[in-house]
Each structure stands twice: as structure tokens, then as C-alpha cells.
JSON list of C-alpha atoms in Angstrom, two decimals:
[
{"chain": "A", "resi": 1, "resn": "LEU", "atom": "CA", "xyz": [-40.57, 17.67, -32.29]},
{"chain": "A", "resi": 2, "resn": "VAL", "atom": "CA", "xyz": [-39.31, 21.09, -33.25]},
{"chain": "A", "resi": 3, "resn": "ASP", "atom": "CA", "xyz": [-39.74, 20.63, -37.00]},
{"chain": "A", "resi": 4, "resn": "ALA", "atom": "CA", "xyz": [-43.09, 18.86, -37.01]},
{"chain": "A", "resi": 5, "resn": "PRO", "atom": "CA", "xyz": [-46.42, 20.66, -37.43]},
{"chain": "A", "resi": 6, "resn": "ALA", "atom": "CA", "xyz": [-48.39, 21.53, -34.31]},
{"chain": "A", "resi": 7, "resn": "GLY", "atom": "CA", "xyz": [-50.14, 18.47, -32.91]},
{"chain": "A", "resi": 8, "resn": "ALA", "atom": "CA", "xyz": [-48.01, 16.08, -34.94]},
{"chain": "A", "resi": 9, "resn": "TRP", "atom": "CA", "xyz": [-46.57, 14.21, -31.95]},
{"chain": "A", "resi": 10, "resn": "PRO", "atom": "CA", "xyz": [-47.86, 10.62, -32.31]},
{"chain": "A", "resi": 11, "resn": "LYS", "atom": "CA", "xyz": [-50.82, 10.06, -30.01]},
{"chain": "A", "resi": 12, "resn": "SER", "atom": "CA", "xyz": [-50.03, 6.36, -29.79]},
{"chain": "A", "resi": 13, "resn": "LEU", "atom": "CA", "xyz": [-46.95, 7.04, -27.68]},
{"chain": "A", "resi": 14, "resn": "GLY", "atom": "CA", "xyz": [-47.19, 6.61, -23.94]},
{"chain": "A", "resi": 15, "resn": "GLN", "atom": "CA", "xyz": [-45.02, 7.93, -21.13]},
{"chain": "A", "resi": 16, "resn": "ILE", "atom": "CA", "xyz": [-41.69, 8.80, -22.80]},
{"chain": "A", "resi": 17, "resn": "ALA", "atom": "CA", "xyz": [-38.74, 7.10, -21.11]},
{"chain": "A", "resi": 18, "resn": "GLY", "atom": "CA", "xyz": [-35.98, 8.05, -23.54]},
{"chain": "A", "resi": 19, "resn": "ILE", "atom": "CA", "xyz": [-35.32, 9.66, -26.91]},
{"chain": "A", "resi": 20, "resn": "VAL", "atom": "CA", "xyz": [-32.26, 9.82, -29.17]},
{"chain": "A", "resi": 21, "resn": "ALA", "atom": "CA", "xyz": [-31.77, 11.49, -32.55]},
{"chain": "A", "resi": 22, "resn": "GLU", "atom": "CA", "xyz": [-30.05, 9.89, -35.51]},
{"chain": "A", "resi": 23, "resn": "PRO", "atom": "CA", "xyz": [-26.84, 11.63, -36.64]},
{"chain": "A", "resi": 24, "resn": "ASP", "atom": "CA", "xyz": [-28.45, 13.18, -39.73]},
{"chain": "A", "resi": 25, "resn": "GLY", "atom": "CA", "xyz": [-31.14, 14.86, -37.64]},
{"chain": "A", "resi": 26, "resn": "ARG", "atom": "CA", "xyz": [-34.01, 13.55, -39.76]},
{"chain": "A", "resi": 27, "resn": "HIS", "atom": "CA", "xyz": [-35.27, 10.87, -37.42]},
{"chain": "A", "resi": 28, "resn": "ALA", "atom": "CA", "xyz": [-35.37, 10.16, -33.71]},
{"chain": "A", "resi": 29, "resn": "TRP", "atom": "CA", "xyz": [-35.93, 6.96, -31.76]},
{"chain": "A", "resi": 30, "resn": "VAL", "atom": "CA", "xyz": [-38.28, 6.95, -28.79]},
{"chain": "A", "resi": 31, "resn": "PHE", "atom": "CA", "xyz": [-38.56, 4.38, -25.99]},
{"chain": "A", "resi": 32, "resn": "HIS", "atom": "CA", "xyz": [-41.95, 4.72, -24.32]},
{"chain": "A", "resi": 33, "resn": "ARG", "atom": "CA", "xyz": [-44.18, 2.87, -21.88]},
{"chain": "A", "resi": 34, "resn": "GLY", "atom": "CA", "xyz": [-47.40, 2.55, -23.85]},
{"chain": "A", "resi": 35, "resn": "LYS", "atom": "CA", "xyz": [-50.32, 2.53, -21.44]},
{"chain": "A", "resi": 36, "resn": "ARG", "atom": "CA", "xyz": [-48.10, 1.76, -18.46]},
{"chain": "A", "resi": 37, "resn": "ILE", "atom": "CA", "xyz": [-47.27, 4.46, -15.93]},
{"chain": "A", "resi": 38, "resn": "TRP", "atom": "CA", "xyz": [-44.30, 4.33, -13.57]},
{"chain": "A", "resi": 39, "resn": "ASP", "atom": "CA", "xyz": [-45.45, 5.43, -10.13]},
{"chain": "A", "resi": 40, "resn": "GLY", "atom": "CA", "xyz": [-44.63, 4.75, -6.50]},
{"chain": "A", "resi": 41, "resn": "ASP", "atom": "CA", "xyz": [-46.39, 1.40, -6.60]},
{"chain": "A", "resi": 42, "resn": "SER", "atom": "CA", "xyz": [-44.67, -0.05, -9.69]},
{"chain": "A", "resi": 43, "resn": "PHE", "atom": "CA", "xyz": [-41.92, -1.94, -7.85]},
{"chain": "A", "resi": 44, "resn": "ASP", "atom": "CA", "xyz": [-41.72, -3.96, -4.65]},
{"chain": "A", "resi": 45, "resn": "PRO", "atom": "CA", "xyz": [-39.45, -1.76, -2.49]},
{"chain": "A", "resi": 46, "resn": "ALA", "atom": "CA", "xyz": [-38.05, -4.78, -0.66]},
{"chain": "A", "resi": 47, "resn": "THR", "atom": "CA", "xyz": [-36.98, -6.74, -3.75]},
{"chain": "A", "resi": 48, "resn": "ASN", "atom": "CA", "xyz": [-36.85, -4.11, -6.56]},
{"chain": "A", "resi": 49, "resn": "VAL", "atom": "CA", "xyz": [-38.96, -6.49, -8.65]},
{"chain": "A", "resi": 50, "resn": "VAL", "atom": "CA", "xyz": [-41.65, -4.97, -10.86]},
{"chain": "A", "resi": 51, "resn": "LYS", "atom": "CA", "xyz": [-45.08, -5.93, -9.50]},
{"chain": "A", "resi": 52, "resn": "ASP", "atom": "CA", "xyz": [-46.78, -6.59, -12.85]},
{"chain": "A", "resi": 53, "resn": "LEU", "atom": "CA", "xyz": [-44.65, -9.60, -13.78]},
{"chain": "A", "resi": 54, "resn": "ASP", "atom": "CA", "xyz": [-47.33, -11.31, -15.86]},
{"chain": "A", "resi": 55, "resn": "SER", "atom": "CA", "xyz": [-48.07, -8.37, -18.15]},
{"chain": "A", "resi": 56, "resn": "PRO", "atom": "CA", "xyz": [-45.40, -7.00, -20.48]},
{"chain": "A", "resi": 57, "resn": "ILE", "atom": "CA", "xyz": [-46.43, -3.81, -22.25]},
{"chain": "A", "resi": 58, "resn": "ALA", "atom": "CA", "xyz": [-48.70, -4.81, -25.13]},
{"chain": "A", "resi": 59, "resn": "GLU", "atom": "CA", "xyz": [-47.87, -1.87, -27.38]},
{"chain": "A", "resi": 60, "resn": "HIS", "atom": "CA", "xyz": [-44.74, -1.41, -29.48]},
{"chain": "A", "resi": 61, "resn": "THR", "atom": "CA", "xyz": [-42.43, 0.44, -27.11]},
{"chain": "A", "resi": 62, "resn": "ILE", "atom": "CA", "xyz": [-39.70, 1.47, -29.59]},
{"chain": "A", "resi": 63, "resn": "ALA", "atom": "CA", "xyz": [-40.57, 3.90, -32.36]},
{"chain": "A", "resi": 64, "resn": "ARG", "atom": "CA", "xyz": [-38.60, 5.65, -35.10]},
{"chain": "A", "resi": 65, "resn": "ILE", "atom": "CA", "xyz": [-40.12, 9.04, -35.84]},
{"chain": "A", "resi": 66, "resn": "GLU", "atom": "CA", "xyz": [-39.68, 11.27, -38.88]},
{"chain": "A", "resi": 67, "resn": "LEU", "atom": "CA", "xyz": [-38.98, 14.64, -37.32]},
{"chain": "A", "resi": 68, "resn": "ALA", "atom": "CA", "xyz": [-40.31, 16.76, -40.19]},
{"chain": "A", "resi": 69, "resn": "THR", "atom": "CA", "xyz": [-43.77, 15.21, -39.97]},
{"chain": "A", "resi": 70, "resn": "GLY", "atom": "CA", "xyz": [-44.00, 13.47, -36.61]},
{"chain": "A", "resi": 71, "resn": "LYS", "atom": "CA", "xyz": [-44.88, 10.23, -38.41]},
{"chain": "A", "resi": 72, "resn": "ILE", "atom": "CA", "xyz": [-43.87, 6.89, -36.90]},
{"chain": "A", "resi": 73, "resn": "VAL", "atom": "CA", "xyz": [-42.00, 5.10, -39.71]},
{"chain": "A", "resi": 74, "resn": "LYS", "atom": "CA", "xyz": [-40.95, 2.01, -37.75]},
{"chain": "A", "resi": 75, "resn": "SER", "atom": "CA", "xyz": [-41.94, 0.42, -34.46]},
{"chain": "A", "resi": 76, "resn": "PHE", "atom": "CA", "xyz": [-41.28, -2.79, -32.56]},
{"chain": "A", "resi": 77, "resn": "GLY", "atom": "CA", "xyz": [-40.97, -4.14, -29.01]},
{"chain": "A", "resi": 78, "resn": "ALA", "atom": "CA", "xyz": [-44.58, -5.14, -28.28]},
{"chain": "A", "resi": 79, "resn": "ASN", "atom": "CA", "xyz": [-44.97, -7.64, -25.41]},
{"chain": "A", "resi": 80, "resn": "GLU", "atom": "CA", "xyz": [-41.25, -7.44, -24.65]},
{"chain": "A", "resi": 81, "resn": "HIS", "atom": "CA", "xyz": [-40.84, -4.67, -22.09]},
{"chain": "A", "resi": 82, "resn": "TYR", "atom": "CA", "xyz": [-41.99, -3.93, -18.56]},
{"chain": "A", "resi": 83, "resn": "MET", "atom": "CA", "xyz": [-40.58, -0.54, -17.57]},
{"chain": "A", "resi": 84, "resn": "PRO", "atom": "CA", "xyz": [-38.62, 1.24, -20.32]},
{"chain": "A", "resi": 85, "resn": "HIS", "atom": "CA", "xyz": [-36.00, 3.70, -19.17]},
{"chain": "A", "resi": 86, "resn": "ALA", "atom": "CA", "xyz": [-33.38, 4.80, -21.74]},
{"chain": "A", "resi": 87, "resn": "ILE", "atom": "CA", "xyz": [-32.43, 4.42, -25.39]},
{"chain": "A", "resi": 88, "resn": "THR", "atom": "CA", "xyz": [-29.25, 5.03, -27.36]},
{"chain": "A", "resi": 89, "resn": "LEU", "atom": "CA", "xyz": [-27.79, 4.14, -30.75]},
{"chain": "A", "resi": 90, "resn": "GLY", "atom": "CA", "xyz": [-24.69, 2.08, -31.32]},
{"chain": "A", "resi": 91, "resn": "PRO", "atom": "CA", "xyz": [-22.00, 2.98, -33.87]},
{"chain": "A", "resi": 92, "resn": "ASN", "atom": "CA", "xyz": [-23.64, 0.81, -36.54]},
{"chain": "A", "resi": 93, "resn": "GLY", "atom": "CA", "xyz": [-27.13, 2.15, -35.83]},
{"chain": "A", "resi": 94, "resn": "ASP", "atom": "CA", "xyz": [-28.31, -0.68, -33.60]},
{"chain": "A", "resi": 95, "resn": "VAL", "atom": "CA", "xyz": [-30.83, 0.38, -30.96]},
{"chain": "A", "resi": 96, "resn": "TRP", "atom": "CA", "xyz": [-29.80, -0.18, -27.33]},
{"chain": "A", "resi": 97, "resn": "VAL", "atom": "CA", "xyz": [-32.28, 0.16, -24.46]},
{"chain": "A", "resi": 98, "resn": "THR", "atom": "CA", "xyz": [-32.40, -0.30, -20.72]},
{"chain": "A", "resi": 99, "resn": "ASP", "atom": "CA", "xyz": [-35.50, -1.70, -19.05]},
{"chain": "A", "resi": 100, "resn": "CYS", "atom": "CA", "xyz": [-35.76, -1.27, -15.28]},
{"chain": "A", "resi": 101, "resn": "GLY", "atom": "CA", "xyz": [-38.55, -3.83, -15.01]},
{"chain": "A", "resi": 102, "resn": "LEU", "atom": "CA", "xyz": [-36.63, -6.48, -16.93]},
{"chain": "A", "resi": 103, "resn": "HIS", "atom": "CA", "xyz": [-33.36, -5.52, -15.19]},
{"chain": "A", "resi": 104, "resn": "GLN", "atom": "CA", "xyz": [-31.75, -5.85, -18.59]},
{"chain": "A", "resi": 105, "resn": "VAL", "atom": "CA", "xyz": [-29.92, -4.05, -21.37]},
{"chain": "A", "resi": 106, "resn": "ILE", "atom": "CA", "xyz": [-31.13, -5.10, -24.81]},
{"chain": "A", "resi": 107, "resn": "ARG", "atom": "CA", "xyz": [-29.62, -4.50, -28.24]},
{"chain": "A", "resi": 108, "resn": "TYR", "atom": "CA", "xyz": [-31.89, -4.49, -31.29]},
{"chain": "A", "resi": 109, "resn": "ASN", "atom": "CA", "xyz": [-31.25, -4.50, -35.00]},
{"chain": "A", "resi": 110, "resn": "ALA", "atom": "CA", "xyz": [-32.70, -1.17, -36.16]},
{"chain": "A", "resi": 111, "resn": "THR", "atom": "CA", "xyz": [-33.74, -2.55, -39.55]},
{"chain": "A", "resi": 112, "resn": "ASP", "atom": "CA", "xyz": [-35.97, -5.44, -38.54]},
{"chain": "A", "resi": 113, "resn": "GLY", "atom": "CA", "xyz": [-36.34, -5.03, -34.76]},
{"chain": "A", "resi": 114, "resn": "ALA", "atom": "CA", "xyz": [-34.72, -8.39, -34.03]},
{"chain": "A", "resi": 115, "resn": "ARG", "atom": "CA", "xyz": [-32.87, -8.83, -30.75]},
{"chain": "A", "resi": 116, "resn": "VAL", "atom": "CA", "xyz": [-29.15, -8.91, -31.32]},
{"chain": "A", "resi": 117, "resn": "ALA", "atom": "CA", "xyz": [-28.19, -9.45, -27.67]},
{"chain": "A", "resi": 118, "resn": "GLU", "atom": "CA", "xyz": [-29.47, -9.05, -24.14]},
{"chain": "A", "resi": 119, "resn": "PHE", "atom": "CA", "xyz": [-27.53, -8.57, -20.93]},
{"chain": "A", "resi": 120, "resn": "GLY", "atom": "CA", "xyz": [-28.71, -9.22, -17.39]},
{"chain": "A", "resi": 121, "resn": "ASN", "atom": "CA", "xyz": [-31.23, -11.74, -16.10]},
{"chain": "A", "resi": 122, "resn": "LYS", "atom": "CA", "xyz": [-34.82, -11.29, -17.19]},
{"chain": "A", "resi": 123, "resn": "LEU", "atom": "CA", "xyz": [-37.03, -9.88, -14.40]},
{"chain": "A", "resi": 124, "resn": "THR", "atom": "CA", "xyz": [-34.33, -10.69, -11.83]},
{"chain": "A", "resi": 125, "resn": "PRO", "atom": "CA", "xyz": [-32.23, -8.04, -10.06]},
{"chain": "A", "resi": 126, "resn": "GLY", "atom": "CA", "xyz": [-28.50, -8.73, -10.02]},
{"chain": "A", "resi": 127, "resn": "GLN", "atom": "CA", "xyz": [-25.14, -7.20, -9.21]},
{"chain": "A", "resi": 128, "resn": "GLY", "atom": "CA", "xyz": [-21.49, -7.46, -10.18]},
{"chain": "A", "resi": 129, "resn": "SER", "atom": "CA", "xyz": [-21.05, -9.74, -13.19]},
{"chain": "A", "resi": 130, "resn": "ASP", "atom": "CA", "xyz": [-24.41, -11.39, -12.48]},
{"chain": "A", "resi": 131, "resn": "GLY", "atom": "CA", "xyz": [-26.71, -8.73, -13.89]},
{"chain": "A", "resi": 132, "resn": "PHE", "atom": "CA", "xyz": [-28.28, -5.36, -13.13]},
{"chain": "A", "resi": 133, "resn": "CYS", "atom": "CA", "xyz": [-30.83, -3.88, -10.79]},
{"chain": "A", "resi": 134, "resn": "LYS", "atom": "CA", "xyz": [-33.05, -1.36, -12.63]},
{"chain": "A", "resi": 135, "resn": "PRO", "atom": "CA", "xyz": [-30.33, -0.22, -15.10]},
{"chain": "A", "resi": 136, "resn": "THR", "atom": "CA", "xyz": [-30.79, 3.38, -16.19]},
{"chain": "A", "resi": 137, "resn": "GLN", "atom": "CA", "xyz": [-28.61, 4.07, -19.25]},
{"chain": "A", "resi": 138, "resn": "VAL", "atom": "CA", "xyz": [-26.11, 2.53, -21.66]},
{"chain": "A", "resi": 139, "resn": "THR", "atom": "CA", "xyz": [-23.33, 4.15, -23.70]},
{"chain": "A", "resi": 140, "resn": "VAL", "atom": "CA", "xyz": [-21.68, 2.29, -26.58]},
{"chain": "A", "resi": 141, "resn": "ALA", "atom": "CA", "xyz": [-18.15, 2.86, -27.90]},
{"chain": "A", "resi": 142, "resn": "GLU", "atom": "CA", "xyz": [-17.11, 2.52, -31.52]},
{"chain": "A", "resi": 143, "resn": "ASP", "atom": "CA", "xyz": [-15.84, -1.03, -30.97]},
{"chain": "A", "resi": 144, "resn": "ASN", "atom": "CA", "xyz": [-19.19, -1.98, -29.35]},
{"chain": "A", "resi": 145, "resn": "SER", "atom": "CA", "xyz": [-17.76, -2.19, -25.86]},
{"chain": "A", "resi": 146, "resn": "PHE", "atom": "CA", "xyz": [-20.20, -0.47, -23.53]},
{"chain": "A", "resi": 147, "resn": "TRP", "atom": "CA", "xyz": [-20.89, 1.01, -20.12]},
{"chain": "A", "resi": 148, "resn": "VAL", "atom": "CA", "xyz": [-24.11, 0.66, -18.13]},
{"chain": "A", "resi": 149, "resn": "SER", "atom": "CA", "xyz": [-25.21, 3.04, -15.40]},
{"chain": "A", "resi": 150, "resn": "ASP", "atom": "CA", "xyz": [-26.82, 0.78, -12.80]},
{"chain": "A", "resi": 151, "resn": "GLY", "atom": "CA", "xyz": [-27.71, 3.42, -10.28]},
{"chain": "A", "resi": 152, "resn": "TYR", "atom": "CA", "xyz": [-31.11, 2.82, -8.68]},
{"chain": "A", "resi": 153, "resn": "CYS", "atom": "CA", "xyz": [-30.01, -0.16, -6.59]},
{"chain": "A", "resi": 154, "resn": "ASN", "atom": "CA", "xyz": [-26.32, -0.83, -7.19]},
{"chain": "A", "resi": 155, "resn": "GLU", "atom": "CA", "xyz": [-25.01, 2.74, -7.55]},
{"chain": "A", "resi": 156, "resn": "ARG", "atom": "CA", "xyz": [-22.34, 1.79, -10.06]},
{"chain": "A", "resi": 157, "resn": "ILE", "atom": "CA", "xyz": [-21.27, 1.99, -13.67]},
{"chain": "A", "resi": 158, "resn": "ALA", "atom": "CA", "xyz": [-20.39, -1.41, -15.13]},
{"chain": "A", "resi": 159, "resn": "ARG", "atom": "CA", "xyz": [-18.03, -1.88, -18.05]},
{"chain": "A", "resi": 160, "resn": "PHE", "atom": "CA", "xyz": [-18.30, -4.61, -20.72]},
{"chain": "A", "resi": 161, "resn": "ASP", "atom": "CA", "xyz": [-16.09, -5.50, -23.67]},
{"chain": "A", "resi": 162, "resn": "SER", "atom": "CA", "xyz": [-17.37, -5.80, -27.24]},
{"chain": "A", "resi": 163, "resn": "SER", "atom": "CA", "xyz": [-18.39, -9.43, -26.69]},
{"chain": "A", "resi": 164, "resn": "GLY", "atom": "CA", "xyz": [-20.56, -8.43, -23.72]},
{"chain": "A", "resi": 165, "resn": "THR", "atom": "CA", "xyz": [-18.19, -9.82, -21.09]},
{"chain": "A", "resi": 166, "resn": "TYR", "atom": "CA", "xyz": [-18.14, -7.96, -17.79]},
{"chain": "A", "resi": 167, "resn": "VAL", "atom": "CA", "xyz": [-14.70, -6.43, -17.21]},
{"chain": "A", "resi": 168, "resn": "GLY", "atom": "CA", "xyz": [-15.16, -4.14, -14.21]},
{"chain": "A", "resi": 169, "resn": "GLU", "atom": "CA", "xyz": [-17.05, -1.31, -12.57]},
{"chain": "A", "resi": 170, "resn": "PHE", "atom": "CA", "xyz": [-16.75, 1.71, -10.36]},
{"chain": "A", "resi": 171, "resn": "THR", "atom": "CA", "xyz": [-19.18, 2.50, -7.62]},
{"chain": "A", "resi": 172, "resn": "GLY", "atom": "CA", "xyz": [-20.54, 5.26, -5.48]},
{"chain": "A", "resi": 173, "resn": "PRO", "atom": "CA", "xyz": [-21.03, 5.18, -1.69]},
{"chain": "A", "resi": 174, "resn": "LYS", "atom": "CA", "xyz": [-22.74, 2.02, -0.42]},
{"chain": "A", "resi": 175, "resn": "GLY", "atom": "CA", "xyz": [-22.15, 0.36, -3.79]},
{"chain": "A", "resi": 176, "resn": "HIS", "atom": "CA", "xyz": [-20.24, -2.83, -4.52]},
{"chain": "A", "resi": 177, "resn": "GLU", "atom": "CA", "xyz": [-16.89, -3.71, -3.08]},
{"chain": "A", "resi": 178, "resn": "ASN", "atom": "CA", "xyz": [-15.63, -4.67, -6.55]},
{"chain": "A", "resi": 179, "resn": "GLU", "atom": "CA", "xyz": [-13.97, -1.49, -7.80]},
{"chain": "A", "resi": 180, "resn": "LYS", "atom": "CA", "xyz": [-11.61, -2.57, -10.55]},
{"chain": "A", "resi": 181, "resn": "GLU", "atom": "CA", "xyz": [-12.00, 0.79, -12.27]},
{"chain": "A", "resi": 182, "resn": "ASN", "atom": "CA", "xyz": [-10.99, 2.63, -9.10]},
{"chain": "A", "resi": 183, "resn": "GLU", "atom": "CA", "xyz": [-7.41, 1.38, -8.87]},
{"chain": "A", "resi": 184, "resn": "ASN", "atom": "CA", "xyz": [-5.88, 4.43, -10.47]},
{"chain": "A", "resi": 185, "resn": "GLU", "atom": "CA", "xyz": [-5.64, 7.83, -8.84]},
{"chain": "A", "resi": 186, "resn": "ASN", "atom": "CA", "xyz": [-8.22, 9.61, -10.97]},
{"chain": "A", "resi": 187, "resn": "GLU", "atom": "CA", "xyz": [-10.96, 7.10, -10.21]},
{"chain": "A", "resi": 188, "resn": "ASN", "atom": "CA", "xyz": [-10.18, 7.18, -6.49]},
{"chain": "A", "resi": 189, "resn": "VAL", "atom": "CA", "xyz": [-10.44, 10.96, -6.49]},
{"chain": "A", "resi": 190, "resn": "PHE", "atom": "CA", "xyz": [-13.77, 10.71, -8.29]},
{"chain": "A", "resi": 191, "resn": "ARG", "atom": "CA", "xyz": [-15.14, 8.33, -5.67]},
{"chain": "A", "resi": 192, "resn": "GLU", "atom": "CA", "xyz": [-13.90, 10.40, -2.74]},
{"chain": "A", "resi": 193, "resn": "GLU", "atom": "CA", "xyz": [-15.36, 13.60, -4.16]},
{"chain": "A", "resi": 194, "resn": "ASN", "atom": "CA", "xyz": [-18.74, 12.05, -4.75]},
{"chain": "A", "resi": 195, "resn": "GLU", "atom": "CA", "xyz": [-18.99, 10.62, -1.26]},
{"chain": "A", "resi": 196, "resn": "LYS", "atom": "CA", "xyz": [-19.31, 14.26, -0.20]},
{"chain": "A", "resi": 197, "resn": "LYS", "atom": "CA", "xyz": [-22.16, 15.01, -2.64]},
{"chain": "A", "resi": 198, "resn": "PRO", "atom": "CA", "xyz": [-25.85, 14.95, -1.67]},
{"chain": "A", "resi": 199, "resn": "ARG", "atom": "CA", "xyz": [-27.35, 11.49, -2.11]},
{"chain": "A", "resi": 200, "resn": "GLU", "atom": "CA", "xyz": [-30.07, 12.72, -4.47]},
{"chain": "A", "resi": 201, "resn": "ASN", "atom": "CA", "xyz": [-27.45, 13.91, -6.96]},
{"chain": "A", "resi": 202, "resn": "ILE", "atom": "CA", "xyz": [-25.50, 10.67, -7.31]},
{"chain": "A", "resi": 203, "resn": "GLY", "atom": "CA", "xyz": [-27.42, 9.54, -10.42]},
{"chain": "A", "resi": 204, "resn": "ASP", "atom": "CA", "xyz": [-26.62, 12.76, -12.26]},
{"chain": "A", "resi": 205, "resn": "VAL", "atom": "CA", "xyz": [-22.99, 12.55, -11.18]},
{"chain": "A", "resi": 206, "resn": "PHE", "atom": "CA", "xyz": [-22.74, 9.00, -12.53]},
{"chain": "A", "resi": 207, "resn": "PHE", "atom": "CA", "xyz": [-24.26, 9.99, -15.85]},
{"chain": "A", "resi": 208, "resn": "VAL", "atom": "CA", "xyz": [-21.83, 12.89, -16.28]},
{"chain": "A", "resi": 209, "resn": "ARG", "atom": "CA", "xyz": [-18.95, 10.57, -15.43]},
{"chain": "A", "resi": 210, "resn": "LEU", "atom": "CA", "xyz": [-20.31, 7.95, -17.84]},
{"chain": "A", "resi": 211, "resn": "VAL", "atom": "CA", "xyz": [-20.25, 10.46, -20.68]},
{"chain": "A", "resi": 212, "resn": "SER", "atom": "CA", "xyz": [-16.73, 11.49, -19.70]},
{"chain": "A", "resi": 213, "resn": "ILE", "atom": "CA", "xyz": [-15.56, 7.88, -19.82]},
{"chain": "A", "resi": 214, "resn": "PHE", "atom": "CA", "xyz": [-17.22, 7.32, -23.18]},
{"chain": "A", "resi": 215, "resn": "LEU", "atom": "CA", "xyz": [-15.50, 10.35, -24.68]},
{"chain": "A", "resi": 216, "resn": "ARG", "atom": "CA", "xyz": [-12.17, 9.17, -23.28]},
{"chain": "A", "resi": 217, "resn": "ALA", "atom": "CA", "xyz": [-12.67, 5.69, -24.72]},
{"chain": "A", "resi": 218, "resn": "ARG", "atom": "CA", "xyz": [-13.66, 7.09, -28.11]},
{"chain": "A", "resi": 219, "resn": "SER", "atom": "CA", "xyz": [-10.56, 9.28, -28.16]},
{"chain": "A", "resi": 220, "resn": "CYS", "atom": "CA", "xyz": [-8.37, 6.30, -27.32]},
{"chain": "A", "resi": 221, "resn": "ALA", "atom": "CA", "xyz": [-10.01, 4.20, -30.03]},
{"chain": "A", "resi": 222, "resn": "ARG", "atom": "CA", "xyz": [-8.92, 6.88, -32.47]},
{"chain": "A", "resi": 223, "resn": "GLY", "atom": "CA", "xyz": [-5.28, 6.78, -31.41]},
{"chain": "A", "resi": 224, "resn": "GLY", "atom": "CA", "xyz": [-4.80, 8.27, -27.94]},
{"chain": "A", "resi": 225, "resn": "THR", "atom": "CA", "xyz": [-1.49, 7.97, -26.11]},
{"chain": "A", "resi": 226, "resn": "VAL", "atom": "CA", "xyz": [-0.68, 5.45, -23.39]},
{"chain": "A", "resi": 227, "resn": "GLU", "atom": "CA", "xyz": [-0.45, 8.24, -20.83]},
{"chain": "A", "resi": 228, "resn": "ALA", "atom": "CA", "xyz": [-3.89, 9.60, -21.76]},
{"chain": "A", "resi": 229, "resn": "CYS", "atom": "CA", "xyz": [-5.65, 6.30, -22.25]},
{"chain": "A", "resi": 230, "resn": "GLY", "atom": "CA", "xyz": [-4.38, 4.06, -19.47]},
{"chain": "A", "resi": 231, "resn": "ASP", "atom": "CA", "xyz": [-6.53, 0.91, -19.42]},
{"chain": "A", "resi": 232, "resn": "PHE", "atom": "CA", "xyz": [-8.40, 2.03, -22.54]},
{"chain": "A", "resi": 233, "resn": "GLY", "atom": "CA", "xyz": [-5.26, 2.24, -24.66]},
{"chain": "A", "resi": 234, "resn": "GLY", "atom": "CA", "xyz": [-4.50, -1.34, -25.67]},
{"chain": "A", "resi": 235, "resn": "ASP", "atom": "CA", "xyz": [-1.22, -2.75, -26.91]},
{"chain": "A", "resi": 236, "resn": "GLU", "atom": "CA", "xyz": [-1.33, -0.89, -30.18]},
{"chain": "A", "resi": 237, "resn": "ARG", "atom": "CA", "xyz": [-0.96, 2.53, -28.50]},
{"chain": "A", "resi": 238, "resn": "THR", "atom": "CA", "xyz": [2.38, 4.29, -28.66]},
{"chain": "A", "resi": 239, "resn": "LYS", "atom": "CA", "xyz": [3.80, 6.82, -26.25]},
{"chain": "A", "resi": 240, "resn": "SER", "atom": "CA", "xyz": [3.95, 10.37, -27.54]}
]
């Protein structure tokens, strides 16, 4: 908290999983783990299931913080999360989070903390159109279509339309065989290049690519050409 007085960081926050600032720079949203710590014993390595299935985090895990003072002005999410990982804001201000313990992506109304939608199967690892396995991040386009980086187990980025319907994915080495997003030349080049990269860097590579795709989709939503947009363009696009 750059603007807050020394020592103003809320002491009620636990291990910080993710943070995102609001566009006006006055507030930030934090996704934290309360009293829970993620360590080498948190998940069953054979199943990727979180070991503490009977105990969701008791504290509010989502907090809106006033950056000038460090004061928590809103919080919610108590007894709902198991292993928070990332947080982002949708175009209308909704709060989106990924929870590796739940194996889900959850969308909240920022005003009252109510769940708007959830994607994936609670506490159950999945793949393809059937869910996620420890999803790490979500990016939301202006039409509320979204991409999920599902990298810990599945090594992929999955794409969903604005209704939450799975429409495809692209994968890294040893990922899924379903590569609908890899049918054009650019995606194939991306996959081939990343098969040569060190394994420990694949998560970072996916995140960079995820941001690139989001920026491309946002540009297309604002009137990109057919040549530039490809699958993102839609019928309303016109050739330049």
C-alpha cells in the first residue's frame, strides 16, 4: 500500500494470493487465505485434491481496501474458499477469483458479495469442458467472455463465451489433446516454441500468452478487422 501510512496494512489479512486495483486507483481488492497456509502438504499429490476438505477458510477471504488509509471497507467470502489463488475485476466491476482447492472460478457481485456464477466442479479436479484442476488465473473481456489459465495440472488456457459455455482451449506439452485454439498457424507456432522452453517456465509463458489473447479480444470487440481478429472477429467485422 504505497499511499497508506506505515503499518496500515490490515493485520486481519492472511497469506495474500492475489491483488487487483480498481481503475480509479483509490481501492484495491485482495484475495487472501486467512489463517491457512499453502505448503507442500496442502494437496494430495496423487489426486490434486486439497487435504482439508472439511474445513473451508473461516475468515472473509475477499477484501476491498481503501489505499489512502489501508482500511478494509468491504469483505466477504467467509466459509467459501479452500485455497485462494488469483483475483481480477470484470468490465462491470464484478469480482472474479480462482480457487485451487475448490478447482473453481467464481464470479461475485462486488456490491453485496453474492455469487453471480461459478465454473468447475466444487472440490473435484476436472479437464476439458468438465472443469479445472487448480486453476490459477482468469481474464475477462468486455463482453464477459473469459479465459482461464489452468496450468498446475492441465497445462492449458481454456476459453469460455459470455454465458460461461466452454468453447475451446490451447495447451502446452503433455496437456490435453483438444486444441481447438491451435488450428491456425500462430497458435501452432506458439505451441511449438514453448515445447522448447524449460518446464518451470511454462506457467509464466501461459500467463503472458493469456494477456496477449485478452488484449487481442478487447481490440476486436472495439472493431478490429477480420484479418486481425480471426475467430475473435464475429460476423459484424468488416475487412479493411
